[in-house]
Amino acid sequence: MRYFFPKSICSLIITLGLFSVHSNQCFAQSKTITVSELKDKIAGAWIGQMIGNIYGLPHENKYVNAPGEEKWPYGYTKNLDKLKKYSGAFSDDDTDLEYMYLLQMEKFGPEPTYEQLREAWLFHIRDRVWLANRGALGLMKFGYTPPFSGSKNINPHWFQIDPQLINEIWAYTAPGMVDYAAQKSDWAARITSDSWGVEPTIHYGAMYAAAFFETDINKLIQIGLDELPPNGRYAQTIRDMIALHQKYPDKWQDAWKDMAEKYYVTEPDMTKTIWNANLNGACGILAMLYGNGDFQRTLDLSCAMGFDADNQAATVAGLMGVMYGFKALPKDLYLPVEGWTKPFNDTYINITRHELPDTTISSMIDRTLSMTLNLIISKGGKVSGKGAKEKVTINTAATFAAPLEFFIGPLPVMEVNRPIEYTFYSDANKNYNWSLVSGSVPPGTTFNKGMISGTPTAPGPYKIKIQLDNGGQKLTKDFNLLVRNTNIAASADSVLANVRVVNEVVRDSCWTTFGRSMYSKDVEVIRDGVVDGPGSVFYSLAAKTKIPKVDYYGYEWSEPQTIDMMAFHAGGMEEFGGWFTSLNVQYKNENGKWVGVTNTAINPPMPETGYLIYQPHFAEYVISFDKVTTKAIRIIGDAMIQDHWNKYTKQVSGFTSITELSVYKAVNK
């Protein structure tokens, strides 16, 4: 249970000198730290993460059925050659997005908006992101903003590890501000993730902020635990790991076995992956508990715990860097190459991101310190003294409020005579004042407090302007709504498709990233009205051969239908395929021949490139055209095979992914 004292009570407690040690009970309104010590701990965060990331990379996804052998220290192994090649540290996704975020803080201030971070993603990230990060990038490219880019309804990787490894910077720029760091980490994690998938990020955020003043691992874990929903999944996972450590105090392998059984072997199919955030978070907790504050042992344990080990190693090593400061880190880990005199030769080489500038590590530390001081002052802290006595006073009661902005995601799917309830907000802007300032919502519906609800009665386009007000700032934005006519897909006598039943042998041979229960065996699923979740997605996987092909989906009726609109709802994308590289609509004319419709418009437009990084999961494309009267209609396009490093998926034919195909009666004009 979390308790918060009113500010007046906090002030009284401080005045009387009655300080609680608990992080969430106004343990002190302020804490002090020298600027030199603050800088040393920020250096520990950056250099610790670099150590953990580069040290852990050879162990990534290596230990799944059993933990790594206790042949410690593991050392840098093959990455020692890469360190020599680049004459310093090299970028990877455990540090490069944090560096990108630092650039945005310098440009916009210590609290950039979702939109500002989205623009950074779109400019700098063009490859080398996976899972939830890749899903978020595709959705942002499609036009959506966070937090919709992390929403579990359209980013099917919402539960993966991704947010943990890219958001530590929001916490080590908020030293001692535990609540603030947890709240901001939650906010930032929702760029890519949702639900319990963000909880390990919150936990680490709180621990990083607390670690500036706390070096006891057990206390840090508890401080972070206090910031989590008490009945949430990850809170229970942490309690389970503490219990396992108590049960097997000297046998970490036995604890690992029980952990892996519960959180991997028997994990529900939809979320059973080696990159699962909860699973990998459990690995990090065990590494810290059994490492007992020893940096080298904790680092090796982070690797030995397996699964997505490099991410755990980086995050945990960065945390311990904050706890002890850079000066306490083992020299052989940051000076692994003979002749180096500064940590990683004071060099950070970008090999992962578009136009992310190379830099010195000392510059990264100095610039992070500057942003940290700016944030501390903006939250009621101060800097005083000079030289070696220069110190920072931190308002530890600071909290985070999300910047005022509209969030853009899928607009409501409205059809005549079908009830609708749609919210324009998420939790981050839900409680602001929402109002309709111009335009009219569709007849049969109302707008109230950011929600449109009711039953539309008239098809057509509707333009509205909405105002968002937080009491000091106001924003307005235009929204174009569309009410569609009746969907007649369910009334069709048959579904048309070139692949009607997925080849499960081919599918199961592929390197897929979704649980098997997400896939439907039969194409009939494209008209069941379900657009996500178990059994919602059809893959047109048919052949074990590396060829492109043409895919089509459609319907046929016994009687003619007059149609002027369709909606294609894509499913989950894989690294090796799943999307159309072209898309057209055809209908059968009176002679029974397939011909193309005229004046086709697709909204939103399909991605301009067939490059996999920009393909959005679960995106809907509304296709309008001149009305046709026909007994059969279909979408048709190219399904290209995408080369991938995995030897199995290179031998799979082109395929597409689909959840729904809607067909709408023409509107009488």
XYZ file of C-alpha atoms in Angstrom:
669
model
C 0.000 0.000 0.000
C 1.291 3.444 -0.926
C 0.728 6.385 1.417
C 1.086 10.038 0.523
C 1.121 12.858 3.031
C -0.332 16.241 2.064
C 2.327 18.849 1.423
C 1.366 20.751 4.563
C 1.965 17.667 6.698
C 5.235 17.003 4.885
C 6.339 20.535 5.676
C 5.461 20.059 9.336
C 7.379 16.810 9.492
C 10.410 18.433 7.929
C 10.219 21.412 10.262
C 10.194 19.100 13.248
C 12.969 16.979 11.815
C 10.828 13.850 11.847
C 12.015 11.953 8.778
C 10.818 8.508 7.792
C 13.244 6.321 5.855
C 10.580 4.956 3.548
C 10.843 6.349 0.014
C 7.128 6.740 -0.490
C 6.139 8.216 2.876
C 7.712 11.632 2.592
C 10.922 10.215 4.105
C 12.443 13.603 3.581
C 11.306 16.531 1.604
C 14.859 16.997 0.398
C 18.193 15.248 0.105
C 21.618 16.644 -0.674
C 24.496 15.346 -2.702
C 27.682 17.021 -3.905
C 27.857 17.829 -7.594
C 31.032 15.754 -7.926
C 29.336 12.721 -6.363
C 26.283 13.233 -8.543
C 28.502 13.316 -11.629
C 30.337 10.178 -10.500
C 27.056 8.283 -10.152
C 25.795 9.475 -13.553
C 29.103 8.279 -14.987
C 28.465 4.959 -13.253
C 25.059 4.730 -14.945
C 26.424 5.276 -18.455
C 29.612 3.250 -18.125
C 27.872 0.504 -16.163
C 25.318 0.092 -18.932
C 28.050 -0.010 -21.578
C 29.891 -2.672 -19.602
C 26.764 -4.772 -19.128
C 25.559 -4.439 -22.705
C 28.861 -5.316 -24.400
C 29.678 -7.997 -21.814
C 26.230 -9.531 -22.116
C 25.812 -9.566 -25.910
C 27.516 -12.970 -26.440
C 24.976 -14.481 -24.035
C 21.857 -12.991 -25.626
C 19.097 -15.613 -26.103
C 21.692 -18.350 -25.452
C 20.467 -19.956 -22.228
C 16.817 -20.994 -22.402
C 16.543 -24.633 -21.381
C 19.194 -24.281 -18.694
C 21.143 -21.381 -17.161
C 24.681 -20.526 -18.174
C 27.516 -22.467 -16.579
C 29.210 -20.973 -13.551
C 32.534 -20.493 -15.335
C 33.040 -16.919 -14.192
C 34.101 -14.346 -15.064
C 32.746 -14.770 -18.575
C 34.691 -11.811 -19.938
C 34.012 -9.889 -23.130
C 34.916 -12.900 -25.348
C 34.301 -12.049 -29.025
C 33.308 -8.474 -28.258
C 36.831 -7.658 -27.163
C 37.743 -7.634 -30.856
C 34.849 -5.246 -31.565
C 36.031 -2.924 -28.800
C 39.467 -2.895 -30.428
C 37.926 -2.385 -33.870
C 36.022 0.735 -32.796
C 38.723 1.923 -30.383
C 36.023 2.346 -27.781
C 32.449 1.494 -26.872
C 29.948 0.960 -29.667
C 26.243 1.653 -29.711
C 23.545 -0.940 -29.184
C 19.884 -0.672 -28.258
C 20.703 -0.751 -24.533
C 22.353 2.678 -24.753
C 21.708 4.307 -28.122
C 18.052 5.233 -27.576
C 18.951 6.737 -24.210
C 21.591 8.825 -25.949
C 18.939 9.827 -28.499
C 16.654 10.821 -25.613
C 19.473 12.906 -24.121
C 19.631 14.842 -27.393
C 15.894 15.521 -27.165
C 16.222 16.717 -23.583
C 18.920 19.142 -24.718
C 16.705 20.348 -27.554
C 13.351 20.603 -25.772
C 14.121 20.544 -22.050
C 14.161 17.680 -19.529
C 10.482 16.829 -20.149
C 10.001 16.430 -23.914
C 6.580 15.483 -25.254
C 5.499 12.241 -26.866
C 5.326 14.012 -30.229
C 8.887 15.300 -29.890
C 10.154 11.832 -29.025
C 8.150 10.372 -31.919
C 9.902 12.708 -34.338
C 13.260 11.546 -32.963
C 12.267 7.914 -33.452
C 11.213 8.531 -37.039
C 14.416 10.378 -37.915
C 17.078 8.367 -36.108
C 15.697 4.801 -36.076
C 15.654 3.048 -39.436
C 16.857 -0.424 -38.528
C 18.022 -2.621 -35.653
C 14.944 -2.487 -33.477
C 12.827 -5.493 -32.684
C 9.600 -6.670 -31.110
C 7.740 -3.899 -29.211
C 10.192 -1.238 -30.418
C 9.729 -2.296 -34.025
C 5.976 -2.454 -33.598
C 5.941 1.046 -32.123
C 8.102 2.436 -34.927
C 5.812 1.000 -37.602
C 2.760 2.485 -35.904
C 4.469 5.869 -35.483
C 5.421 5.822 -39.150
C 1.759 5.051 -39.901
C 0.804 8.322 -38.180
C 0.044 7.277 -34.626
C 1.652 8.836 -31.573
C 2.534 7.344 -28.228
C 0.984 5.917 -26.129
C -1.116 4.363 -28.901
C 2.119 3.083 -30.433
C 2.460 0.851 -27.378
C -1.202 -0.090 -27.012
C -1.817 -3.807 -26.553
C -4.661 -3.644 -29.086
C -2.399 -2.685 -31.996
C 1.155 -3.422 -30.851
C 1.067 -7.189 -30.299
C 4.528 -7.120 -28.688
C 3.370 -4.845 -25.852
C 4.527 -7.391 -23.221
C 8.127 -7.786 -24.393
C 11.275 -6.515 -22.644
C 11.839 -3.463 -24.875
C 10.928 -0.521 -22.582
C 13.188 -1.655 -19.774
C 16.353 -1.285 -21.812
C 15.770 2.150 -23.357
C 14.332 4.257 -20.532
C 16.807 4.241 -17.652
C 17.865 7.815 -18.458
C 14.570 9.229 -17.173
C 15.495 7.867 -13.733
C 19.184 8.696 -13.442
C 18.367 12.284 -14.412
C 15.957 12.316 -11.425
C 18.241 11.401 -8.489
C 16.366 10.726 -5.260
C 13.029 11.606 -6.893
C 11.628 8.099 -6.654
C 7.974 8.857 -7.347
C 8.907 11.142 -10.218
C 11.238 8.572 -11.769
C 8.657 5.790 -11.497
C 5.907 7.941 -13.011
C 8.081 9.227 -15.845
C 9.397 5.728 -16.573
C 5.803 4.523 -16.798
C 4.954 7.377 -19.182
C 7.998 6.739 -21.383
C 7.562 2.949 -21.392
C 4.147 3.368 -23.003
C 5.778 4.571 -26.203
C 6.319 0.878 -26.932
C 4.414 -1.167 -24.352
C 1.326 -1.569 -22.218
C -0.226 -3.190 -19.148
C 2.189 -5.331 -17.078
C 4.745 -5.016 -19.890
C 5.732 -1.589 -18.472
C 5.997 -2.679 -14.827
C 9.660 -3.812 -14.817
C 10.552 -0.423 -16.329
C 8.746 1.343 -13.486
C 10.550 -0.843 -10.956
C 13.986 -0.144 -12.415
C 13.166 3.555 -12.693
C 12.395 3.761 -8.988
C 15.511 1.769 -8.090
C 17.784 3.919 -10.254
C 16.485 7.112 -8.607
C 16.763 5.635 -5.117
C 20.252 4.212 -5.756
C 21.767 7.693 -5.547
C 21.208 7.438 -1.791
C 20.776 3.714 -1.121
C 23.288 0.868 -1.656
C 21.415 -2.018 -0.064
C 20.081 -4.275 -2.843
C 17.224 -5.645 -0.779
C 16.059 -2.173 0.208
C 16.273 -0.989 -3.401
C 14.143 -3.874 -4.603
C 11.557 -3.037 -1.941
C 11.587 0.678 -2.815
C 10.865 -0.218 -6.438
C 8.224 -2.714 -5.382
C 6.394 0.000 -3.456
C 5.963 1.952 -6.708
C 4.180 -0.909 -8.476
C 0.485 -1.785 -8.417
C 0.441 -4.052 -5.343
C -1.720 -6.652 -7.069
C 0.033 -6.309 -10.429
C 1.789 -9.163 -12.149
C 5.342 -7.942 -11.722
C 4.880 -7.099 -8.053
C 3.903 -10.734 -7.465
C 6.849 -11.876 -9.571
C 9.266 -9.882 -7.410
C 7.769 -11.373 -4.258
C 8.170 -14.823 -5.823
C 11.857 -14.167 -6.556
C 12.468 -12.996 -2.996
C 10.817 -16.207 -1.753
C 12.962 -18.348 -4.088
C 16.103 -16.654 -2.821
C 15.047 -17.429 0.721
C 14.219 -21.032 -0.218
C 17.522 -21.635 -2.039
C 19.944 -19.135 -0.431
C 23.037 -20.824 -1.869
C 21.610 -22.521 -4.975
C 20.790 -19.953 -7.613
C 20.436 -22.666 -10.273
C 17.557 -24.226 -8.327
C 15.881 -20.842 -8.046
C 16.380 -20.382 -11.798
C 14.707 -23.722 -12.517
C 11.602 -22.832 -10.511
C 11.504 -19.342 -12.020
C 11.807 -20.628 -15.600
C 9.132 -23.266 -15.037
C 6.585 -20.736 -13.795
C 7.388 -17.770 -16.021
C 8.517 -19.427 -19.240
C 7.659 -23.111 -19.539
C 4.063 -22.688 -18.354
C 3.599 -19.084 -19.524
C 0.347 -18.646 -21.505
C 0.940 -19.107 -25.203
C 0.086 -15.553 -26.258
C 2.896 -14.129 -24.140
C 5.344 -17.042 -24.102
C 8.566 -15.687 -25.589
C 12.180 -15.526 -24.454
C 11.863 -11.725 -24.555
C 8.889 -11.495 -22.170
C 9.316 -8.458 -19.863
C 8.073 -10.264 -16.760
C 10.337 -13.266 -17.361
C 13.442 -11.190 -17.955
C 12.578 -8.914 -15.063
C 12.514 -12.002 -12.833
C 15.988 -12.902 -14.118
C 17.263 -9.451 -13.151
C 15.843 -9.712 -9.633
C 17.488 -13.111 -9.103
C 20.816 -11.805 -10.412
C 20.716 -8.906 -7.960
C 19.655 -11.055 -5.004
C 22.288 -13.720 -5.574
C 24.903 -11.147 -6.538
C 24.402 -9.492 -3.150
C 25.937 -6.200 -4.192
C 29.083 -7.618 -5.815
C 29.418 -5.996 -9.251
C 31.320 -8.759 -11.062
C 29.238 -11.586 -9.619
C 25.982 -9.758 -10.373
C 27.144 -9.079 -13.923
C 27.968 -12.739 -14.543
C 24.711 -13.853 -12.942
C 22.783 -11.466 -15.202
C 24.324 -13.248 -18.190
C 23.893 -16.745 -16.754
C 20.183 -16.176 -16.073
C 19.751 -16.382 -19.825
C 16.892 -15.407 -22.080
C 17.468 -11.788 -23.251
C 20.544 -11.643 -21.041
C 22.380 -8.642 -22.470
C 19.492 -6.355 -21.578
C 19.446 -7.524 -17.974
C 23.213 -7.209 -17.754
C 23.112 -3.641 -19.063
C 20.262 -2.435 -16.846
C 21.543 -4.109 -13.677
C 25.147 -3.002 -14.272
C 23.949 0.570 -14.820
C 21.972 0.408 -11.582
C 25.018 -0.772 -9.665
C 27.032 1.966 -11.328
C 24.644 4.471 -9.735
C 24.793 2.700 -6.368
C 28.568 2.706 -6.084
C 29.589 5.403 -8.547
C 32.003 5.070 -11.430
C 35.029 5.157 -9.130
C 34.038 1.815 -7.632
C 33.611 -0.052 -10.946
C 36.221 -2.728 -11.758
C 38.925 -1.159 -13.924
C 39.438 -4.284 -16.027
C 35.847 -3.963 -17.254
C 36.085 -0.394 -18.551
C 39.791 -0.623 -19.512
C 39.739 -4.014 -21.277
C 42.167 -3.007 -24.065
C 45.849 -2.468 -23.389
C 46.838 1.164 -23.700
C 43.466 2.630 -22.791
C 43.657 5.138 -19.942
C 40.044 6.359 -19.920
C 36.809 4.351 -19.704
C 36.313 2.667 -23.082
C 38.917 5.054 -24.470
C 36.425 7.879 -23.867
C 34.771 6.926 -27.152
C 31.189 6.078 -28.083
C 30.800 5.076 -31.738
C 27.343 5.024 -33.311
C 26.853 1.908 -35.448
C 23.089 1.597 -35.056
C 21.219 4.857 -35.663
C 20.798 7.296 -38.528
C 22.785 10.479 -37.943
C 23.245 9.899 -34.234
C 26.594 11.617 -33.731
C 29.628 9.833 -32.345
C 30.697 11.370 -29.078
C 32.999 11.072 -26.114
C 31.770 9.306 -23.027
C 32.928 12.222 -20.891
C 30.710 14.518 -22.966
C 27.720 12.199 -22.485
C 28.298 12.338 -18.730
C 28.701 16.123 -18.598
C 25.620 16.710 -20.722
C 23.558 14.307 -18.673
C 24.687 16.091 -15.506
C 23.556 19.389 -17.015
C 20.082 17.990 -17.806
C 19.899 16.484 -14.334
C 20.651 19.805 -12.666
C 18.073 21.539 -14.882
C 15.430 19.021 -13.870
C 16.319 19.194 -10.175
C 16.002 22.997 -10.189
C 12.737 22.883 -12.164
C 11.281 20.582 -9.499
C 12.082 22.836 -6.564
C 15.698 21.864 -5.886
C 18.735 24.119 -5.869
C 22.499 24.214 -6.376
C 24.683 25.932 -3.767
C 28.322 26.246 -2.779
C 31.399 26.362 -4.969
C 34.198 24.064 -6.030
C 34.502 20.827 -4.093
C 31.733 21.985 -1.742
C 29.207 22.592 -4.507
C 26.135 20.606 -3.654
C 22.647 19.889 -4.916
C 19.513 19.948 -2.811
C 16.842 17.683 -4.305
C 13.103 17.885 -3.772
C 12.465 14.181 -3.299
C 8.699 14.740 -3.185
C 8.649 15.828 -6.845
C 6.108 14.161 -9.104
C 5.747 13.902 -12.870
C 2.827 15.315 -14.862
C 2.595 14.353 -18.510
C 2.940 17.300 -20.926
C -0.344 18.480 -22.393
C -0.880 17.001 -25.850
C -3.329 15.095 -28.004
C -2.579 11.455 -28.644
C -3.310 10.116 -32.115
C -4.339 6.522 -32.628
C -6.909 4.571 -34.614
C -10.054 6.603 -35.101
C -13.350 4.986 -34.134
C -14.767 2.379 -36.504
C -18.318 3.674 -36.845
C -21.034 1.960 -38.836
C -24.701 2.902 -39.154
C -26.978 1.324 -36.564
C -24.078 -0.119 -34.552
C -23.442 1.250 -31.042
C -20.073 2.935 -30.509
C -18.105 4.002 -27.454
C -14.724 5.541 -28.186
C -12.310 7.607 -26.104
C -9.873 10.127 -27.563
C -7.719 9.994 -24.446
C -5.380 7.647 -22.614
C -4.509 7.619 -18.920
C -1.883 10.357 -19.435
C -4.405 13.025 -20.565
C -7.690 11.531 -19.383
C -8.275 13.952 -16.520
C -7.842 17.186 -18.465
C -10.850 19.175 -19.667
C -12.203 17.990 -23.034
C -14.669 19.957 -25.104
C -16.096 20.026 -28.617
C -15.493 23.541 -29.945
C -16.712 23.228 -33.551
C -18.337 20.772 -35.908
C -20.934 18.134 -35.100
C -20.548 14.511 -34.171
C -22.573 12.036 -36.277
C -26.343 11.969 -35.657
C -27.207 9.482 -32.959
C -23.974 10.089 -31.016
C -22.802 12.514 -28.347
C -19.442 13.871 -27.225
C -18.763 14.163 -23.513
C -15.484 14.413 -21.580
C -13.359 13.074 -24.410
C -15.711 10.231 -25.315
C -17.977 9.754 -28.305
C -20.818 7.319 -27.753
C -24.182 6.330 -29.163
C -25.484 4.706 -32.344
C -24.710 6.511 -35.624
C -27.692 6.796 -37.937
C -26.311 8.518 -41.042
C -23.235 7.447 -43.042
C -20.680 9.956 -44.264
C -17.728 12.116 -43.179
C -17.875 14.389 -40.133
C -15.262 16.977 -39.128
C -14.940 18.111 -35.530
C -12.536 20.284 -33.532
C -11.730 19.230 -29.966
C -10.149 21.375 -27.262
C -7.902 20.050 -24.499
C -7.424 22.239 -21.402
C -5.272 21.583 -18.305
C -6.229 24.820 -16.572
C -3.199 26.753 -17.809
C -2.771 25.663 -21.401
C -5.224 24.949 -24.191
C -4.788 22.912 -27.359
C -7.173 22.265 -30.237
C -7.107 19.629 -32.951
C -9.252 18.687 -35.933
C -10.493 15.116 -36.276
C -12.051 13.629 -39.392
C -14.617 10.981 -38.505
C -16.241 8.548 -40.895
C -19.490 6.689 -40.455
C -19.592 3.718 -42.804
C -22.701 2.120 -44.209
C -23.724 -1.444 -43.419
C -20.982 -4.098 -43.462
C -22.238 -6.970 -45.618
C -19.234 -9.321 -45.310
C -21.058 -11.644 -42.933
C -23.948 -12.052 -45.405
C -21.708 -13.344 -48.222
C -22.267 -16.926 -49.314
C -18.538 -17.656 -49.442
C -15.103 -16.265 -48.665
C -12.708 -15.975 -51.591
C -8.985 -16.549 -51.043
C -6.080 -18.157 -52.862
C -4.998 -19.751 -49.560
C -7.932 -20.931 -47.462
C -6.166 -22.978 -44.788
C -2.751 -22.152 -43.371
C -0.039 -24.762 -43.818
C 0.755 -25.344 -40.153
C 3.914 -27.330 -40.919
C 5.301 -24.367 -42.839
C 4.139 -21.879 -40.201
C 5.643 -23.871 -37.351
C 8.980 -24.104 -39.161
C 9.248 -20.320 -39.227
C 10.938 -18.039 -36.747
C 7.725 -16.385 -35.580
C 7.411 -13.891 -32.744
C 3.800 -14.464 -31.724
C 2.182 -17.219 -29.751
C 0.612 -19.920 -31.899
C -2.814 -19.262 -30.409
C -2.943 -15.891 -32.187
C -3.208 -17.615 -35.559
C -6.406 -18.915 -37.094
C -6.213 -22.014 -39.283
C -9.050 -20.987 -41.596
C -9.568 -17.856 -43.708
C -13.200 -17.639 -42.528
C -11.834 -15.661 -39.558
C -11.654 -12.528 -41.728
C -15.351 -11.791 -41.177
C -15.905 -12.730 -37.542
C -15.673 -9.132 -36.287
C -12.638 -9.839 -34.068
C -9.582 -7.748 -34.928
C -7.052 -8.826 -32.289
C -6.368 -11.462 -29.659
C -6.282 -15.261 -29.831
C -7.441 -16.756 -33.101
C -7.815 -13.392 -34.821
C -5.066 -13.538 -37.465
C -4.833 -15.528 -40.686
C -1.463 -16.077 -42.386
C -1.499 -17.113 -46.044
C 1.511 -19.378 -45.507
C 1.232 -22.205 -47.958
C 4.539 -23.385 -49.350
C 8.057 -24.242 -48.278
C 9.633 -22.461 -51.187
C 11.233 -19.079 -51.587
C 8.875 -17.407 -54.063
C 6.765 -14.273 -54.184
C 3.100 -14.682 -54.938
C -0.180 -12.846 -55.428
C -2.682 -13.004 -52.548
C -6.352 -12.136 -52.620
C -9.254 -12.035 -50.143
C -12.888 -11.321 -50.865
C -16.503 -12.457 -50.864
C -19.205 -13.782 -53.197
C -22.991 -13.427 -52.880
C -25.840 -15.173 -54.643
C -27.460 -11.805 -55.356
C -25.875 -8.578 -56.657
C -24.597 -6.066 -54.104
C -23.880 -2.372 -54.620
C -20.557 -1.498 -52.962
C -18.316 1.584 -52.734
C -16.027 0.868 -49.792
C -13.959 -1.897 -48.205
C -11.741 -1.995 -45.147
C -8.709 -4.258 -44.904
C -7.464 -4.850 -41.345
C -3.943 -6.245 -41.317
C -2.675 -8.646 -38.675
C 0.697 -9.085 -36.989
C 3.804 -8.652 -39.133
C 6.840 -10.895 -39.015
C 10.396 -9.999 -39.883
C 10.209 -12.130 -43.014
C 6.828 -11.050 -44.340
C 3.127 -10.563 -43.790
C 2.226 -7.464 -45.791
C 1.024 -6.492 -49.235
C 3.520 -4.562 -51.338
C 0.674 -3.533 -53.660
C -3.073 -3.474 -53.142
C -5.964 -3.221 -55.580
C -9.698 -3.934 -55.609
C -11.354 -6.083 -58.265
C -14.963 -7.099 -58.851
C -16.699 -9.530 -61.173
C -18.523 -7.820 -64.004
C -21.689 -9.051 -65.673
C -19.576 -11.447 -67.786
C -17.997 -13.035 -64.742
C -14.577 -11.455 -65.404
C -12.423 -9.846 -62.713
C -11.901 -6.133 -63.439
C -10.499 -3.275 -61.420
C -12.622 -0.628 -59.707
C -12.072 3.028 -60.570
C -11.004 6.065 -58.539
C -9.509 4.036 -55.716
C -8.397 5.882 -52.581
C -6.746 4.205 -49.581
C -6.844 5.967 -46.203
C -4.487 6.038 -44.447
C -2.094 5.436 -47.326
C -0.179 2.197 -47.262
C 3.545 2.418 -46.402
C 5.548 3.906 -49.236
C 8.117 1.126 -49.022
C 7.991 -2.634 -48.642
C 10.792 -2.401 -46.079
C 9.783 -4.405 -43.034
C 10.715 -1.779 -40.429
C 7.811 0.461 -41.476
C 5.017 -2.120 -41.609
C 2.408 -1.375 -38.916
C 0.806 -4.177 -36.948
C -3.010 -4.350 -36.919
C -3.464 -1.311 -39.140
C -6.776 -0.769 -40.925
C -6.894 0.628 -44.473
C -10.219 2.052 -45.674
C -10.508 1.675 -49.455
C -13.088 3.789 -51.277
C -13.906 3.679 -54.983
C -16.662 4.356 -57.527
C -19.607 2.188 -56.636
C -20.022 -1.130 -58.384
C -22.874 -3.627 -58.498
C -21.515 -7.159 -58.376
C -21.842 -10.635 -56.921
C -18.127 -10.870 -56.018
C -15.402 -8.473 -54.857
C -11.853 -8.881 -53.563
C -8.636 -7.146 -52.617
C -5.569 -8.407 -54.451
C -1.868 -7.630 -54.333
C 1.711 -8.831 -54.223
C 3.085 -10.752 -51.257
C 6.865 -10.564 -51.511
C 9.262 -12.828 -49.660
C 11.518 -10.937 -47.281
C 15.043 -12.244 -46.769
C 15.955 -12.834 -43.168
C 18.980 -14.101 -41.329
C 17.132 -17.181 -40.120
C 17.806 -20.112 -42.445
C 14.314 -21.518 -42.071
C 12.344 -18.454 -42.962
C 14.401 -17.933 -46.117
C 12.644 -20.942 -47.575
C 9.074 -19.737 -47.076
C 6.858 -18.326 -49.801
C 5.538 -14.793 -49.692
C 2.455 -14.376 -47.502
C 0.078 -11.797 -46.029
C -1.450 -11.314 -42.592
C -5.106 -10.342 -42.117
C -7.648 -10.134 -39.303
C -10.717 -8.646 -41.016
C -12.011 -7.660 -44.425
C -15.159 -5.513 -44.329
C -17.361 -4.647 -47.303
C -19.802 -1.733 -47.196
C -23.012 -1.067 -49.060
C -22.818 1.991 -51.248
C -24.169 5.220 -49.867
C -27.007 6.739 -51.853
C -25.964 10.246 -52.871
